[in-house]
Short mmCIF file of C-alpha atoms and ligand atoms in Angstrom, two decimals:
data_model
loop_
_atom_site.label_atom_id
_atom_site.label_comp_id
_atom_site.label_asym_id
_atom_site.label_seq_id
_atom_site.Cartn_x
_atom_site.Cartn_y
_atom_site.Cartn_z
CA MET L 290 72.80 -216.95 -130.66
CA ASP L 291 73.09 -219.31 -127.71
CA GLY L 292 71.65 -218.88 -124.25
CA ASN L 293 68.00 -217.92 -124.77
CA GLY L 294 66.73 -220.97 -122.90
CA ARG L 295 69.07 -220.48 -119.93
CA TRP L 296 68.22 -216.77 -119.81
CA ALA L 297 64.52 -217.62 -119.44
CA GLU L 298 65.05 -220.50 -117.01
CA ALA L 299 67.17 -218.24 -114.75
CA ARG L 300 64.11 -215.98 -114.49
CA GLY L 301 61.67 -218.84 -113.84
CA GLN L 302 60.14 -218.30 -117.29
CA ILE L 303 59.39 -220.69 -120.14
CA ARG L 304 62.09 -221.03 -122.82
CA ILE L 305 60.13 -219.18 -125.48
CA LYS L 306 60.33 -216.02 -123.33
CA GLY L 307 64.09 -216.30 -123.80
CA HIS L 308 63.67 -216.53 -127.57
CA GLN L 309 61.41 -213.46 -127.48
CA ALA L 310 64.07 -211.56 -125.54
CA GLY L 311 66.60 -212.95 -128.05
CA ALA L 312 64.60 -211.41 -130.88
CA GLN L 313 64.95 -207.99 -129.20
CA ALA L 314 68.71 -208.54 -128.99
CA VAL L 315 68.74 -209.42 -132.71
CA ARG L 316 67.25 -206.04 -133.49
CA SER L 317 69.78 -204.07 -131.44
CA ILE L 318 72.75 -206.09 -132.76
CA ILE L 319 71.67 -205.54 -136.38
CA GLU L 320 71.55 -201.79 -135.71
CA ALA L 321 74.92 -201.87 -133.91
CA ALA L 322 76.52 -203.93 -136.70
CA MET L 323 75.41 -201.32 -139.24
CA ARG L 324 76.83 -198.51 -137.07
CA HIS L 325 80.18 -200.31 -136.82
CA GLY L 326 80.48 -200.84 -140.58
CA ILE L 327 80.02 -204.63 -140.67
CA SER L 328 79.47 -205.60 -144.31
CA ILE L 329 77.95 -209.07 -143.79
CA LEU L 330 76.20 -210.29 -140.64
CA THR L 331 75.01 -213.90 -140.43
CA LEU L 332 72.73 -214.93 -137.56
CA TYR L 333 72.16 -218.60 -136.74
CA ALA L 334 68.45 -218.61 -135.87
CA PHE L 335 67.40 -222.25 -136.40
CA SER L 336 69.64 -225.18 -137.24
CA SER L 337 68.74 -228.24 -139.28
CA GLU L 338 69.03 -230.14 -135.98
CA ASN L 339 66.73 -227.80 -134.01
CA TRP L 340 63.66 -229.71 -135.33
CA LYS L 341 64.51 -232.25 -132.58
CA ARG L 342 63.42 -229.74 -129.89
CA PRO L 343 59.99 -230.07 -128.25
CA ALA L 344 57.23 -229.40 -130.82
CA THR L 345 55.90 -226.44 -128.80
CA GLU L 346 59.31 -224.73 -128.86
CA VAL L 347 59.76 -225.37 -132.61
CA LYS L 348 56.28 -223.97 -133.32
CA ALA L 349 56.89 -220.89 -131.20
CA LEU L 350 60.29 -220.28 -132.83
CA MET L 351 58.80 -220.53 -136.32
CA GLN L 352 56.03 -218.08 -135.37
CA LEU L 353 58.61 -215.70 -133.90
CA LEU L 354 60.76 -215.86 -137.03
CA GLY L 355 57.74 -215.24 -139.30
CA THR L 356 56.59 -212.28 -137.21
CA ALA L 357 60.11 -210.80 -137.01
CA LEU L 358 60.55 -211.03 -140.81
CA LYS L 359 57.23 -209.29 -141.44
CA GLU L 360 57.71 -206.66 -138.74
CA HIS L 361 61.23 -205.63 -139.72
CA ALA L 362 61.14 -205.92 -143.53
CA ARG L 363 60.22 -202.27 -144.14
CA GLU L 364 62.74 -200.88 -141.69
CA LEU L 365 65.57 -203.10 -142.98
CA ASN L 366 64.75 -201.98 -146.49
CA GLU L 367 64.85 -198.31 -145.45
CA HIS L 368 68.36 -198.91 -144.12
CA GLN L 369 69.43 -200.44 -147.46
CA VAL L 370 69.97 -203.86 -145.81
CA ARG L 371 70.01 -206.80 -148.24
CA MET L 372 68.43 -209.72 -146.46
CA ARG L 373 68.85 -213.37 -147.40
CA VAL L 374 67.44 -216.35 -145.55
CA VAL L 375 70.03 -219.11 -145.82
CA GLY L 376 69.26 -222.79 -145.37
CA ASP L 377 66.79 -225.29 -146.80
CA HIS L 378 63.51 -223.39 -147.17
CA SER L 379 61.58 -226.41 -148.43
CA ALA L 380 60.80 -227.78 -144.92
CA LEU L 381 59.40 -224.42 -143.73
CA SER L 382 55.67 -223.65 -143.75
CA PRO L 383 54.27 -222.13 -146.96
CA ALA L 384 53.44 -218.94 -145.02
CA LEU L 385 57.02 -218.58 -143.77
CA GLN L 386 58.35 -219.33 -147.26
CA ARG L 387 56.13 -216.53 -148.62
CA SER L 388 57.41 -214.06 -145.97
CA ILE L 389 61.00 -215.03 -146.81
CA ALA L 390 60.45 -214.58 -150.56
CA ALA L 391 58.77 -211.20 -149.95
CA VAL L 392 61.58 -209.76 -147.80
CA GLU L 393 64.31 -211.16 -150.06
CA GLU L 394 62.63 -209.63 -153.11
CA LEU L 395 62.00 -206.30 -151.37
CA THR L 396 65.65 -205.91 -150.34
CA ALA L 397 67.39 -207.66 -153.28
CA ASN L 398 68.76 -204.50 -154.88
CA ASN L 399 69.86 -202.79 -151.68
CA THR L 400 73.50 -201.82 -151.37
CA GLY L 401 74.03 -201.75 -147.60
CA MET L 402 74.85 -204.49 -145.11
CA ILE L 403 74.09 -208.07 -146.14
CA LEU L 404 72.03 -209.74 -143.41
CA ASN L 405 71.92 -213.52 -143.61
CA ILE L 406 69.43 -215.23 -141.33
CA ALA L 407 70.19 -218.95 -141.13
CA ILE L 408 66.93 -220.91 -140.82
CA ASN L 409 66.88 -224.70 -141.17
CA TYR L 410 70.59 -224.32 -141.84
CA GLY L 411 73.36 -226.85 -141.31
CA ALA L 412 76.82 -226.66 -142.84
CA ARG L 413 76.88 -230.34 -143.79
CA PRO L 414 73.53 -230.23 -145.66
CA GLU L 415 74.76 -227.00 -147.29
CA LEU L 416 77.94 -228.75 -148.51
CA LEU L 417 75.93 -231.79 -149.64
CA GLN L 418 73.58 -229.72 -151.79
CA ALA L 419 76.56 -227.90 -153.32
CA VAL L 420 78.26 -231.23 -154.12
CA ARG L 421 75.01 -232.59 -155.62
CA THR L 422 74.67 -229.46 -157.78
CA LEU L 423 78.25 -229.88 -159.02
CA ALA L 424 77.69 -233.58 -159.71
CA ALA L 425 74.52 -232.79 -161.71
CA GLU L 426 76.41 -230.20 -163.76
CA VAL L 427 79.17 -232.72 -164.47
CA ALA L 428 76.58 -235.38 -165.42
CA ALA L 429 74.88 -232.90 -167.78
CA GLY L 430 78.23 -232.19 -169.44
CA ARG L 431 78.25 -228.54 -168.38
CA LEU L 432 81.26 -228.86 -166.06
CA ASP L 433 84.50 -230.79 -166.27
CA PRO L 434 85.51 -232.49 -162.97
CA GLY L 435 88.94 -230.88 -163.36
CA GLN L 436 87.30 -227.43 -163.21
CA ILE L 437 85.91 -228.04 -159.73
CA SER L 438 87.86 -225.60 -157.58
CA GLU L 439 87.38 -224.10 -154.13
CA GLY L 440 85.79 -221.11 -155.88
CA GLU L 441 83.33 -223.28 -157.86
CA LEU L 442 82.23 -225.06 -154.68
CA THR L 443 81.97 -221.81 -152.71
CA GLN L 444 79.70 -220.28 -155.38
CA ARG L 445 77.18 -223.09 -154.83
CA LEU L 446 76.92 -222.65 -151.07
CA TYR L 447 74.04 -220.77 -149.43
CA VAL L 448 76.65 -218.37 -148.00
CA PRO L 449 79.42 -217.74 -150.53
CA ASP L 450 81.46 -215.53 -148.20
CA ASP L 451 84.36 -216.27 -145.86
CA VAL L 452 83.75 -215.61 -142.18
CA ASP L 453 86.21 -213.18 -140.55
CA LEU L 454 84.84 -213.26 -137.01
CA LEU L 455 82.66 -215.95 -135.46
CA ILE L 456 80.94 -214.90 -132.24
CA ARG L 457 79.41 -217.62 -130.10
CA THR L 458 77.41 -216.49 -127.07
CA GLY L 459 76.39 -218.51 -124.02
CA GLY L 460 79.91 -219.81 -123.40
CA GLU L 461 79.74 -222.87 -125.65
CA PHE L 462 83.00 -223.90 -127.39
CA ARG L 463 81.38 -225.63 -130.37
CA LEU L 464 80.80 -224.82 -134.05
CA SER L 465 77.43 -226.64 -134.09
CA ASN L 466 77.44 -227.24 -137.86
CA PHE L 467 77.71 -223.52 -138.63
CA LEU L 468 79.46 -222.34 -141.83
CA LEU L 469 82.16 -225.03 -141.56
CA TRP L 470 83.67 -224.31 -144.99
CA GLN L 471 83.43 -220.53 -144.63
CA CYS L 472 84.98 -220.54 -141.13
CA ALA L 473 88.27 -222.07 -142.34
CA TYR L 474 90.20 -218.97 -141.19
CA ALA L 475 87.63 -217.36 -138.91
CA GLU L 476 88.76 -215.80 -135.66
CA ILE L 477 86.61 -217.33 -132.92
CA TYR L 478 85.27 -215.27 -130.03
CA VAL L 479 83.35 -217.08 -127.31
CA SER L 480 81.37 -214.84 -125.01
CA PRO L 481 79.95 -216.12 -121.72
CA VAL L 482 77.06 -213.66 -122.09
CA LEU L 483 73.67 -215.24 -122.85
CA TRP L 484 72.30 -214.05 -126.21
CA PRO L 485 69.40 -211.89 -124.83
CA ASP L 486 72.00 -209.91 -122.85
CA PHE L 487 74.44 -209.57 -125.77
CA ASP L 488 74.34 -205.84 -126.54
CA GLU L 489 76.42 -203.25 -128.40
CA ALA L 490 79.01 -203.10 -125.60
CA GLU L 491 79.52 -206.87 -125.90
CA LEU L 492 79.74 -206.60 -129.70
CA ILE L 493 82.45 -203.94 -129.29
CA LYS L 494 84.41 -206.34 -127.03
CA ALA L 495 84.27 -208.94 -129.81
CA LEU L 496 85.33 -206.40 -132.44
CA ARG L 497 88.27 -205.28 -130.24
CA PHE L 498 89.33 -208.92 -129.86
CA TYR L 499 89.20 -209.27 -133.65
CA ALA L 500 91.17 -206.06 -134.21
CA GLY L 501 93.91 -207.45 -131.96
CA ARG L 502 94.32 -210.69 -133.89
CA GLU L 503 97.09 -211.24 -136.40
CA ARG L 504 95.57 -213.11 -139.35
CA ARG L 505 98.37 -215.17 -140.84
CA PHE L 506 96.49 -217.48 -143.26
CA GLY L 507 99.30 -220.04 -142.96
CA MET L 508 102.16 -217.52 -143.25
CA ILE L 509 104.59 -216.43 -140.54
CA SER L 510 104.31 -213.15 -138.68
CA ALA L 511 107.20 -211.45 -140.53
CA GLN L 512 105.52 -212.13 -143.89
CA VAL L 513 102.21 -210.71 -142.69
CA GLN L 514 103.96 -207.57 -141.45
CA ALA L 515 105.85 -207.17 -144.75
CA GLN L 516 102.55 -207.49 -146.63
CA GLN L 517 100.99 -204.88 -144.38
CA CYS L 518 103.92 -202.45 -144.95
CA ALA L 519 103.62 -202.95 -148.73
CA LYS L 520 99.89 -202.17 -148.51
CA ASP L 521 100.48 -199.04 -146.40
CA ASP L 522 103.08 -197.66 -148.88
C1 FPP D 831 69.83 -220.98 -129.13
O1 FPP D 831 69.69 -220.80 -127.74
C2 FPP D 831 68.87 -220.15 -129.83
C3 FPP D 831 68.01 -220.57 -130.78
C4 FPP D 831 67.95 -221.97 -131.26
C5 FPP D 831 67.04 -219.66 -131.40
C6 FPP D 831 67.54 -218.32 -131.83
C7 FPP D 831 66.37 -217.52 -132.21
C8 FPP D 831 66.15 -216.24 -131.88
C9 FPP D 831 67.14 -215.37 -131.18
C10 FPP D 831 64.84 -215.70 -132.25
C11 FPP D 831 64.78 -214.55 -133.14
C12 FPP D 831 65.61 -214.62 -134.34
C13 FPP D 831 65.50 -213.72 -135.36
C14 FPP D 831 66.43 -213.82 -136.50
C15 FPP D 831 64.49 -212.65 -135.36
P1 FPP D 831 69.17 -221.98 -126.83
O2 FPP D 831 67.70 -221.96 -126.82
O3 FPP D 831 69.78 -223.25 -127.29
O4 FPP D 831 69.70 -221.57 -125.44
P2 FPP D 831 70.22 -222.53 -124.26
O5 FPP D 831 71.58 -223.02 -124.70
O6 FPP D 831 70.30 -221.59 -123.11
O7 FPP D 831 69.21 -223.61 -124.07
#
C-alpha cells in the first residue's frame, strides 16, 4: 500500500495524514474485494523494516492499526470475513497484541473472504521461522529430513497460500520482502496511483489486467490451452 507519504506531502500535510487517508482506502478496497469475489486479500500494512522510520511515524502507524482493528472488527465479522494478522506479533505492544487476538478469535470460524493484514511482516523472517520450526521438528525426531517438501514448508509460513495477483501502488517496481515464496507465480500489477487514491475503479483495472494474463506455470501456451479445453468439456 505504497504512496501514503507522498500523498500527504503533495498536500502540504504531515505523513501520518497520508496513512489516515490510506486507512480509508483500506476500508473501501476490502468492501470492493468482497463484491468482486476475491477469496483471500493480503494487505501489507507494516513491514519488519518499517521500524526504521521516524519514531513518531511508527507510533502513529501502530495507533492507527490498533484503532482500525477495534473499529472494524464487528463489521468484518458481520460480513463473515476471517481476519488473520500475519507477521511476528511478539514485537507489538501488549495492547495491540490483545486487539489482534480478539479480532482473530471473533472471526476464526467465518466462512467468507480471508483478510490477512501483514504487520511486522517480512518474507525472509517468515521463511526463517518456518525453517527453524522444521529443524526443531527434525531434531525432536518428529520429521524426517527427506519428508521436507514444498508443501511442508508452505504449511509453516504465516501465509500458506499462493498469490495470484500482486498489486503494488505508488509506482514502485519492488517486492519489498513481501510474500517472496508465495509470489513464485504471481502476476504483478504496478499502479502509479498513490494508495489513498486507489479505489474500486483502480482495483477493477488490476483485475482486468489479471484476467488478460495467460498463466503458464512453466508450460507452453498450447499446453495451457489444451488444459483449458479439457476443463471446459
Ligand atoms: C507505505 O507508504 C505505507 C505504509 C508503510 C503504511 C500502510 C498503512 C496504512 C494504509 C494504514 C492503515 C492500515 C490498515 C490495515 C487499517 P509510504 O508511507 O511508504 O508512502 P511513500 O512511498 O509515499 O513514502
